[in-house]
mmCIF file of C-alpha atoms in Angstrom:
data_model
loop_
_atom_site.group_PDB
_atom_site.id
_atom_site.type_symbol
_atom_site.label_atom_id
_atom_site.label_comp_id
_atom_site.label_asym_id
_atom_site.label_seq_id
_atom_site.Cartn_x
_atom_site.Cartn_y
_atom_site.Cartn_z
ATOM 1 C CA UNK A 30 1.134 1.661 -17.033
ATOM 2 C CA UNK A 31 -1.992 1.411 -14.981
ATOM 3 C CA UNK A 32 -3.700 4.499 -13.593
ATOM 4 C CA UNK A 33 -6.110 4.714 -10.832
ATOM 5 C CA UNK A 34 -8.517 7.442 -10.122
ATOM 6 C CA UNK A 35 -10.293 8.114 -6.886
ATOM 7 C CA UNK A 36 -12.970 10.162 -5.841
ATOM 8 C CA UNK A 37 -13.932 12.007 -3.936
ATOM 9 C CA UNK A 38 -11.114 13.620 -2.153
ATOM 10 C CA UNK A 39 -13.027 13.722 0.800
ATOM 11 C CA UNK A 40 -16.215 12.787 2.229
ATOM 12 C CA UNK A 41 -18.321 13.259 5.950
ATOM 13 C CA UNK A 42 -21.054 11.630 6.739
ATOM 14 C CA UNK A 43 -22.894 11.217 9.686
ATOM 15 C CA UNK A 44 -22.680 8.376 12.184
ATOM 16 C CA UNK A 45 -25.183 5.655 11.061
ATOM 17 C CA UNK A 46 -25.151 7.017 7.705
ATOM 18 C CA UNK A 47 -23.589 5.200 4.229
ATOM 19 C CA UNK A 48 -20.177 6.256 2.576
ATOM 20 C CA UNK A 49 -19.714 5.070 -0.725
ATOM 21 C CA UNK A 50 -16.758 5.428 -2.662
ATOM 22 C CA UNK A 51 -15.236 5.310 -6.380
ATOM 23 C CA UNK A 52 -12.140 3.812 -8.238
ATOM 24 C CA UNK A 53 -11.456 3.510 -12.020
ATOM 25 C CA UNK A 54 -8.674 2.138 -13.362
ATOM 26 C CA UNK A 55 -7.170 1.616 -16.497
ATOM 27 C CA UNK A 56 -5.654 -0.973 -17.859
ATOM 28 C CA UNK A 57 -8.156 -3.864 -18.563
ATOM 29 C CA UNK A 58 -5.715 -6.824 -17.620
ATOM 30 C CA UNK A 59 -6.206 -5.564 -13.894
ATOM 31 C CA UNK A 60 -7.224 -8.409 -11.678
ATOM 32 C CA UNK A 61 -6.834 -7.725 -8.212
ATOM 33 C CA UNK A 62 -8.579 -4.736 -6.603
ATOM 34 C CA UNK A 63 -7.619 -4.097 -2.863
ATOM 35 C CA UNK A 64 -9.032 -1.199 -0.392
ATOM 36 C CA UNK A 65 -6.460 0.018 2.388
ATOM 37 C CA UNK A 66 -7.526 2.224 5.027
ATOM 38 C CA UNK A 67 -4.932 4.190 6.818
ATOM 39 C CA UNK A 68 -5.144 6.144 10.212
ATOM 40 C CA UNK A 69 -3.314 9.214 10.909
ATOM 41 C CA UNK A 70 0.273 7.994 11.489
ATOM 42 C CA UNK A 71 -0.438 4.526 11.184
ATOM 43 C CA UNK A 72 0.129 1.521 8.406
ATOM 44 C CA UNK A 73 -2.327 1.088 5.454
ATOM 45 C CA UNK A 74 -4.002 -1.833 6.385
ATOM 46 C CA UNK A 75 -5.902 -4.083 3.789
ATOM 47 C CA UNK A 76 -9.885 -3.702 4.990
ATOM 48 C CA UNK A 77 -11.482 -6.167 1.653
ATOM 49 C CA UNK A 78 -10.223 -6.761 -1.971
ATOM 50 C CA UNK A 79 -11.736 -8.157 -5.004
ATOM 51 C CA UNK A 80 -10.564 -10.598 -7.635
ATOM 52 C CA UNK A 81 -11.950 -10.261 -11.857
ATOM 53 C CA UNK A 82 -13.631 -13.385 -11.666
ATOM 54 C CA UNK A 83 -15.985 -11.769 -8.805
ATOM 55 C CA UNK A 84 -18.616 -8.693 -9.006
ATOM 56 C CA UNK A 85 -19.432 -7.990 -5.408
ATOM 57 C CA UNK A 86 -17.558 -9.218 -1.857
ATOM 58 C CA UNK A 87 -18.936 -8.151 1.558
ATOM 59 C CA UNK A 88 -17.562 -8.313 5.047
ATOM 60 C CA UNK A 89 -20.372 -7.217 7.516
ATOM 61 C CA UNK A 90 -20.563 -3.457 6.934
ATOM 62 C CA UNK A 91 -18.385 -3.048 3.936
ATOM 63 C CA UNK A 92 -19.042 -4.254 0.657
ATOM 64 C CA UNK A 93 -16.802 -3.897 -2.720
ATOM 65 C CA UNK A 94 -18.671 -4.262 -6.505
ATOM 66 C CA UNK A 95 -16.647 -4.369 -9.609
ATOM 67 C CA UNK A 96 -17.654 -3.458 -13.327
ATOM 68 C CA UNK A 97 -14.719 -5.047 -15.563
ATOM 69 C CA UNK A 98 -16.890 -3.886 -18.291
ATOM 70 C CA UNK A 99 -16.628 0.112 -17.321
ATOM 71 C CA UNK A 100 -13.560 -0.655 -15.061
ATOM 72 C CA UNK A 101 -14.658 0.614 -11.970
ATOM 73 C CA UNK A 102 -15.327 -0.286 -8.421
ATOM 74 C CA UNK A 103 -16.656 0.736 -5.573
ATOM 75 C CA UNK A 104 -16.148 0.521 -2.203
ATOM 76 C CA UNK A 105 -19.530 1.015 0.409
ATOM 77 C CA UNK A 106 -19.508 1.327 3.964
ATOM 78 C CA UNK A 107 -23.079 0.836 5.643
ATOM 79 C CA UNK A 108 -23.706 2.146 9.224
ATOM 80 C CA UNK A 109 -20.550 4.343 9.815
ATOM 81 C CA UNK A 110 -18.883 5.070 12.900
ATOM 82 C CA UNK A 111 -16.562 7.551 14.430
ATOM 83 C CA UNK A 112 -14.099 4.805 13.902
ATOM 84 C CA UNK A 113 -14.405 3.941 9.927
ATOM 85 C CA UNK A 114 -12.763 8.317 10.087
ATOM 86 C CA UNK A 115 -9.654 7.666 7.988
ATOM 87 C CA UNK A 116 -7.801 8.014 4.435
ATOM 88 C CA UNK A 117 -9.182 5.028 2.545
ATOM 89 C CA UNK A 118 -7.621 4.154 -0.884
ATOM 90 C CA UNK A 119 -8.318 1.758 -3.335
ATOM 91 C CA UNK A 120 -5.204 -0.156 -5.431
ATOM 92 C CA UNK A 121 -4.987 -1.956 -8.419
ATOM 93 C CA UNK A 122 -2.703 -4.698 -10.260
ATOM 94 C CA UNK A 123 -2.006 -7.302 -12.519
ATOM 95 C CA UNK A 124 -0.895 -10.276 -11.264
ATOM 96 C CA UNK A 125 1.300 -12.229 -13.209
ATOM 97 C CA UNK A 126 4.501 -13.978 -13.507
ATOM 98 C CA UNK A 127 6.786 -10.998 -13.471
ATOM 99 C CA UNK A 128 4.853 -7.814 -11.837
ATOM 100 C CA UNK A 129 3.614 -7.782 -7.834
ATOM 101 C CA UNK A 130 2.983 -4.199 -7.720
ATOM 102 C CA UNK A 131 0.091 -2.034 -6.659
ATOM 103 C CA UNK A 132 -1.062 1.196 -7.716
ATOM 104 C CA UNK A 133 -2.830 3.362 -5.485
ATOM 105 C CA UNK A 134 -5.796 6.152 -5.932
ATOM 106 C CA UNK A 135 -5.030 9.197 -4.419
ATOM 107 C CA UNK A 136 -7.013 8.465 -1.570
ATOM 108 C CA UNK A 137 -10.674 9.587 0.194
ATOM 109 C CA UNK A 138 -10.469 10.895 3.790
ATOM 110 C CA UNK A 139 -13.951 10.110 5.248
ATOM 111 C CA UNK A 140 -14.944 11.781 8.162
ATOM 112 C CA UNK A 141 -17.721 10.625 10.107
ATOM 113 C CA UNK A 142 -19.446 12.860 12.528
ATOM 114 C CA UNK A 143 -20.799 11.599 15.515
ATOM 115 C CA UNK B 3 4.284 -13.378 14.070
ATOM 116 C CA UNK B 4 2.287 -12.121 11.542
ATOM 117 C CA UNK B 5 3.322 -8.661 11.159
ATOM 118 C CA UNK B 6 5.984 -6.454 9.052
ATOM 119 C CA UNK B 7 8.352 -4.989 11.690
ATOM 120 C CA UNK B 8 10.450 -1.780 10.438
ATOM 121 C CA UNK B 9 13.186 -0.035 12.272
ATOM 122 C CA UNK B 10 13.832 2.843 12.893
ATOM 123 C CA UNK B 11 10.518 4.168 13.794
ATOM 124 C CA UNK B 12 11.677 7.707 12.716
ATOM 125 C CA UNK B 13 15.033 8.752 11.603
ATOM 126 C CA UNK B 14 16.592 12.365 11.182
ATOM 127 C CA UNK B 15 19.877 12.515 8.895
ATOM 128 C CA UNK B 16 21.641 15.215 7.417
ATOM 129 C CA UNK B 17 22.146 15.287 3.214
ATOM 130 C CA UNK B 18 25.501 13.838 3.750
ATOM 131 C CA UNK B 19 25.168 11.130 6.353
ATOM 132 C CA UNK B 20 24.682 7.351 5.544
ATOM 133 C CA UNK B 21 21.914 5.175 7.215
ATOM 134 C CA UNK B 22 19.877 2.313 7.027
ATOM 135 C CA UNK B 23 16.288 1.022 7.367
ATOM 136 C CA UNK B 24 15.454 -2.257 8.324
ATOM 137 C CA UNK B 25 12.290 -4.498 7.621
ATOM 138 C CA UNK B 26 11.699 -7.754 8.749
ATOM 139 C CA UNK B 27 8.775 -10.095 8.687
ATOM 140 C CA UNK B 28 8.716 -13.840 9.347
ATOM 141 C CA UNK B 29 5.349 -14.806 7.631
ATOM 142 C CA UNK B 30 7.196 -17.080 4.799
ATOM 143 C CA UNK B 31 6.505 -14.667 2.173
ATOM 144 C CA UNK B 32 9.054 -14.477 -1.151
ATOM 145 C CA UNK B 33 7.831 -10.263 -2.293
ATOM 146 C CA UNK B 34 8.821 -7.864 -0.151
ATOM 147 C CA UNK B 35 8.202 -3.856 -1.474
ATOM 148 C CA UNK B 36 9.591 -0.390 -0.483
ATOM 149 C CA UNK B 37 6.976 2.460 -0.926
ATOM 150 C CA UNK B 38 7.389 5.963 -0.600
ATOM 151 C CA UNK B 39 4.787 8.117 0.928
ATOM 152 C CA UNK B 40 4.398 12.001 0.951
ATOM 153 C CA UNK B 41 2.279 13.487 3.480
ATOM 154 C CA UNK B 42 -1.705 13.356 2.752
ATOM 155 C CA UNK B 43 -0.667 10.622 -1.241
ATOM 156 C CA UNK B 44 -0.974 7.403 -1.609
ATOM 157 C CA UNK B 45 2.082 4.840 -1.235
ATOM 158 C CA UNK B 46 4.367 5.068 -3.960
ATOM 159 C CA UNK B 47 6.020 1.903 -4.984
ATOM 160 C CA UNK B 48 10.143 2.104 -5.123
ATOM 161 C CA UNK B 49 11.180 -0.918 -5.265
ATOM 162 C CA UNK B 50 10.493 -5.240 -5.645
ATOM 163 C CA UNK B 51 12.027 -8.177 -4.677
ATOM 164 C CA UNK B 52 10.597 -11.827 -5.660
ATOM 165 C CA UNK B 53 12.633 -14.542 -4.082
ATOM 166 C CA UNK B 54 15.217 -12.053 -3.221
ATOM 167 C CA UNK B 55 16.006 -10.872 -6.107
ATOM 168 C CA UNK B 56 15.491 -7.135 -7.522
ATOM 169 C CA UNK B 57 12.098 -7.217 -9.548
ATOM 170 C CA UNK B 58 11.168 -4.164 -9.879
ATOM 171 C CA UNK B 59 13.330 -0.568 -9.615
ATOM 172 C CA UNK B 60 10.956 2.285 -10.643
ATOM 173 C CA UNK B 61 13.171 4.351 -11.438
ATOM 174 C CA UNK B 62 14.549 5.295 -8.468
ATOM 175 C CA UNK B 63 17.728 7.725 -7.731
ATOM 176 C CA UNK B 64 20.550 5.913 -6.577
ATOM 177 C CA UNK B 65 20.940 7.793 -3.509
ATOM 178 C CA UNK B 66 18.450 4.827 -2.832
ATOM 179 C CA UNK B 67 19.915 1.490 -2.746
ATOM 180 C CA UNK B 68 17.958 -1.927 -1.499
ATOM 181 C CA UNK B 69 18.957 -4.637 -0.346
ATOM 182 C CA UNK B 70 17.740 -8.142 0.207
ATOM 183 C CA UNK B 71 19.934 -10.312 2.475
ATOM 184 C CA UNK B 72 17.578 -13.087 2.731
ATOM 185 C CA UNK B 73 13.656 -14.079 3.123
ATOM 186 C CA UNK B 74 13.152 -12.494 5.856
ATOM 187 C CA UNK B 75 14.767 -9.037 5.774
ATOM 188 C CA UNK B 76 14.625 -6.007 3.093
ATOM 189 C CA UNK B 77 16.878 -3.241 3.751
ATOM 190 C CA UNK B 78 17.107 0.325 2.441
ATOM 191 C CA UNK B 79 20.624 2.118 2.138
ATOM 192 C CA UNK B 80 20.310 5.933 2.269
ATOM 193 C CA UNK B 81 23.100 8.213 1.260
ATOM 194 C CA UNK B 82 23.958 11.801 0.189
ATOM 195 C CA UNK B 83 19.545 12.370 0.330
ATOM 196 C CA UNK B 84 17.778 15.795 -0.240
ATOM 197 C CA UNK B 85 15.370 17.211 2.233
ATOM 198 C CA UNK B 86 12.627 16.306 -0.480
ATOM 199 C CA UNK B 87 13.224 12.739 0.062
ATOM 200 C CA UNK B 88 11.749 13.384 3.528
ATOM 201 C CA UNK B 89 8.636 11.011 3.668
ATOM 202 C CA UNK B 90 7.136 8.139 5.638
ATOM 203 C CA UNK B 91 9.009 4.835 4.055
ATOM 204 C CA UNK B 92 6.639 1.962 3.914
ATOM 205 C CA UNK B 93 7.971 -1.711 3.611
ATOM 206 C CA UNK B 94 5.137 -4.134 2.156
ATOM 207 C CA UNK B 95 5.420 -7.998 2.337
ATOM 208 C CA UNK B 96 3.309 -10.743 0.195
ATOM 209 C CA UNK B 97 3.305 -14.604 -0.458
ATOM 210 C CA UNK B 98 3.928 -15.862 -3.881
ATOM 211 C CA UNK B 99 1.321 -18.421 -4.688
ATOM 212 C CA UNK B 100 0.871 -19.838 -8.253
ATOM 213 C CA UNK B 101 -2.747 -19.336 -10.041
ATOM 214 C CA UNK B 102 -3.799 -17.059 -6.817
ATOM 215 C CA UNK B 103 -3.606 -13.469 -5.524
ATOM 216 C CA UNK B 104 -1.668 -12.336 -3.196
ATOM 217 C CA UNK B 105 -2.233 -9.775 -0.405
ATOM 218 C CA UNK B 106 0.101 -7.057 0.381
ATOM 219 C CA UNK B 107 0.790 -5.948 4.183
ATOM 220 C CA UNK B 108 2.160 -2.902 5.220
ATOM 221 C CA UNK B 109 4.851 -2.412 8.049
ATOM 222 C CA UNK B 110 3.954 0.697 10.322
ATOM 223 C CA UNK B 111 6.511 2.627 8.084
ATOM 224 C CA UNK B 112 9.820 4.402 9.360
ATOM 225 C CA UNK B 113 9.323 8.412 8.877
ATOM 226 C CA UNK B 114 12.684 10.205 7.109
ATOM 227 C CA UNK B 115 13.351 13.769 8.098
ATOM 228 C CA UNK B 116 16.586 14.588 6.025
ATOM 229 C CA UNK B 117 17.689 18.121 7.202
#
């Protein structure tokens, strides 16, 4: 089955400042590459994804960038405030006919200092 | 409504009571998904249901038992748990479409203290 890696583990950064952080998966017939970031005691919500037909997405101060080739991707956050603090994780699947499932990184917590 | 509504919020139960949780979500979408999550890990998935009908069991005990009445509604049936099943329960919802990809959202979880 597929396996996701995540680092790091945790990251802090200082307000204004970038955060960048790393997936790799590993099954090559991956297609779909979501991020979820999660607040203490509150729902993962779905922040940007990425299909295998695209290399980069952005939505105003985050960004995503796949390599299918070294089956990776990142996720970047430009100008970081108190706000972006949370567990972030990245998720991976295949989508076809029979499996709708998504497997999860362990997770970054990014803390961002004001 | 555009959200994934779960009830109970939180829920304490002893190892040999029986109880329920309850998601609900009236977006139209046919894949609705029961994750497990531990504190400070990523959601684990339990279980799938495509057009109501069980997709995907990974393997869970059957202490756990799901249940998919109709489009709308998923249900969990919890009996005879262990304290380690104590965990934040996370019910997921997507839309099916063909040739496309489809986005998972995440109800705001029900959290399981089993004493």
């Amino acid at each position: 089955g597929e396996n996701v890696e995540q680092h790091p583990s945790t990251l802090s950064v200082q307000e204004g400042d970038s955060a960048v952080i790393k997936c790799t998966y590993s099954d090559s017939a991956s297609n779909y590459f979501p991020w979820y970031k999660q607040e203490l005691g509150k729902r993962p919500q779905l922040i940007i994804d990425i299909r295998s037909n695209v290399g980069e997405k952005k939505d105003q101060r985050i960004a995503v960038t796949l390599n299918k080739t070294a089956k990776h991707f990142s996720l970047h956050i430009t100008e970081t405030q108190p706000e972006d603090s949370a567990v972030y994780f990245c998720a991976a699947s295949i989508w076809d006919t029979g499996r709708r499932a998504l497997t999860f990184g362990s997770g970054t917590r990014l803390q961002v200092q004001p | 409504d555009t959200e994934v509504t779960q009830t109970p919020k939180h829920l304490v139960m002893g190892m040999t009571n029986k109880k329920s949780l309850k998601c609900e979500q009236h977006m139209g979408h046919r894949a609705m998904y029961w994750y497990k999550q531990k504190a400070k890990k990523p959601p684990e998935l339990m279980f799938v249901y495509s057009y109501e009908k069980l997709s995907i069991n990974e393997s869970v005990p059957s202490r756990f038992s799901p249940e998919c009445p109709n489009s709308s509604l998923l249900n969990l049936h919890l009996h005879a748990l262990q304290p380690e099943d104590s965990a934040l329960y996370l019910c997921a919802s997507s839309p099916i479409r063909l040739l496309s990809y489809n986005e998972q959202f995440f109800g705001p979880g029900t959290r399981l203290t089993v004493l």
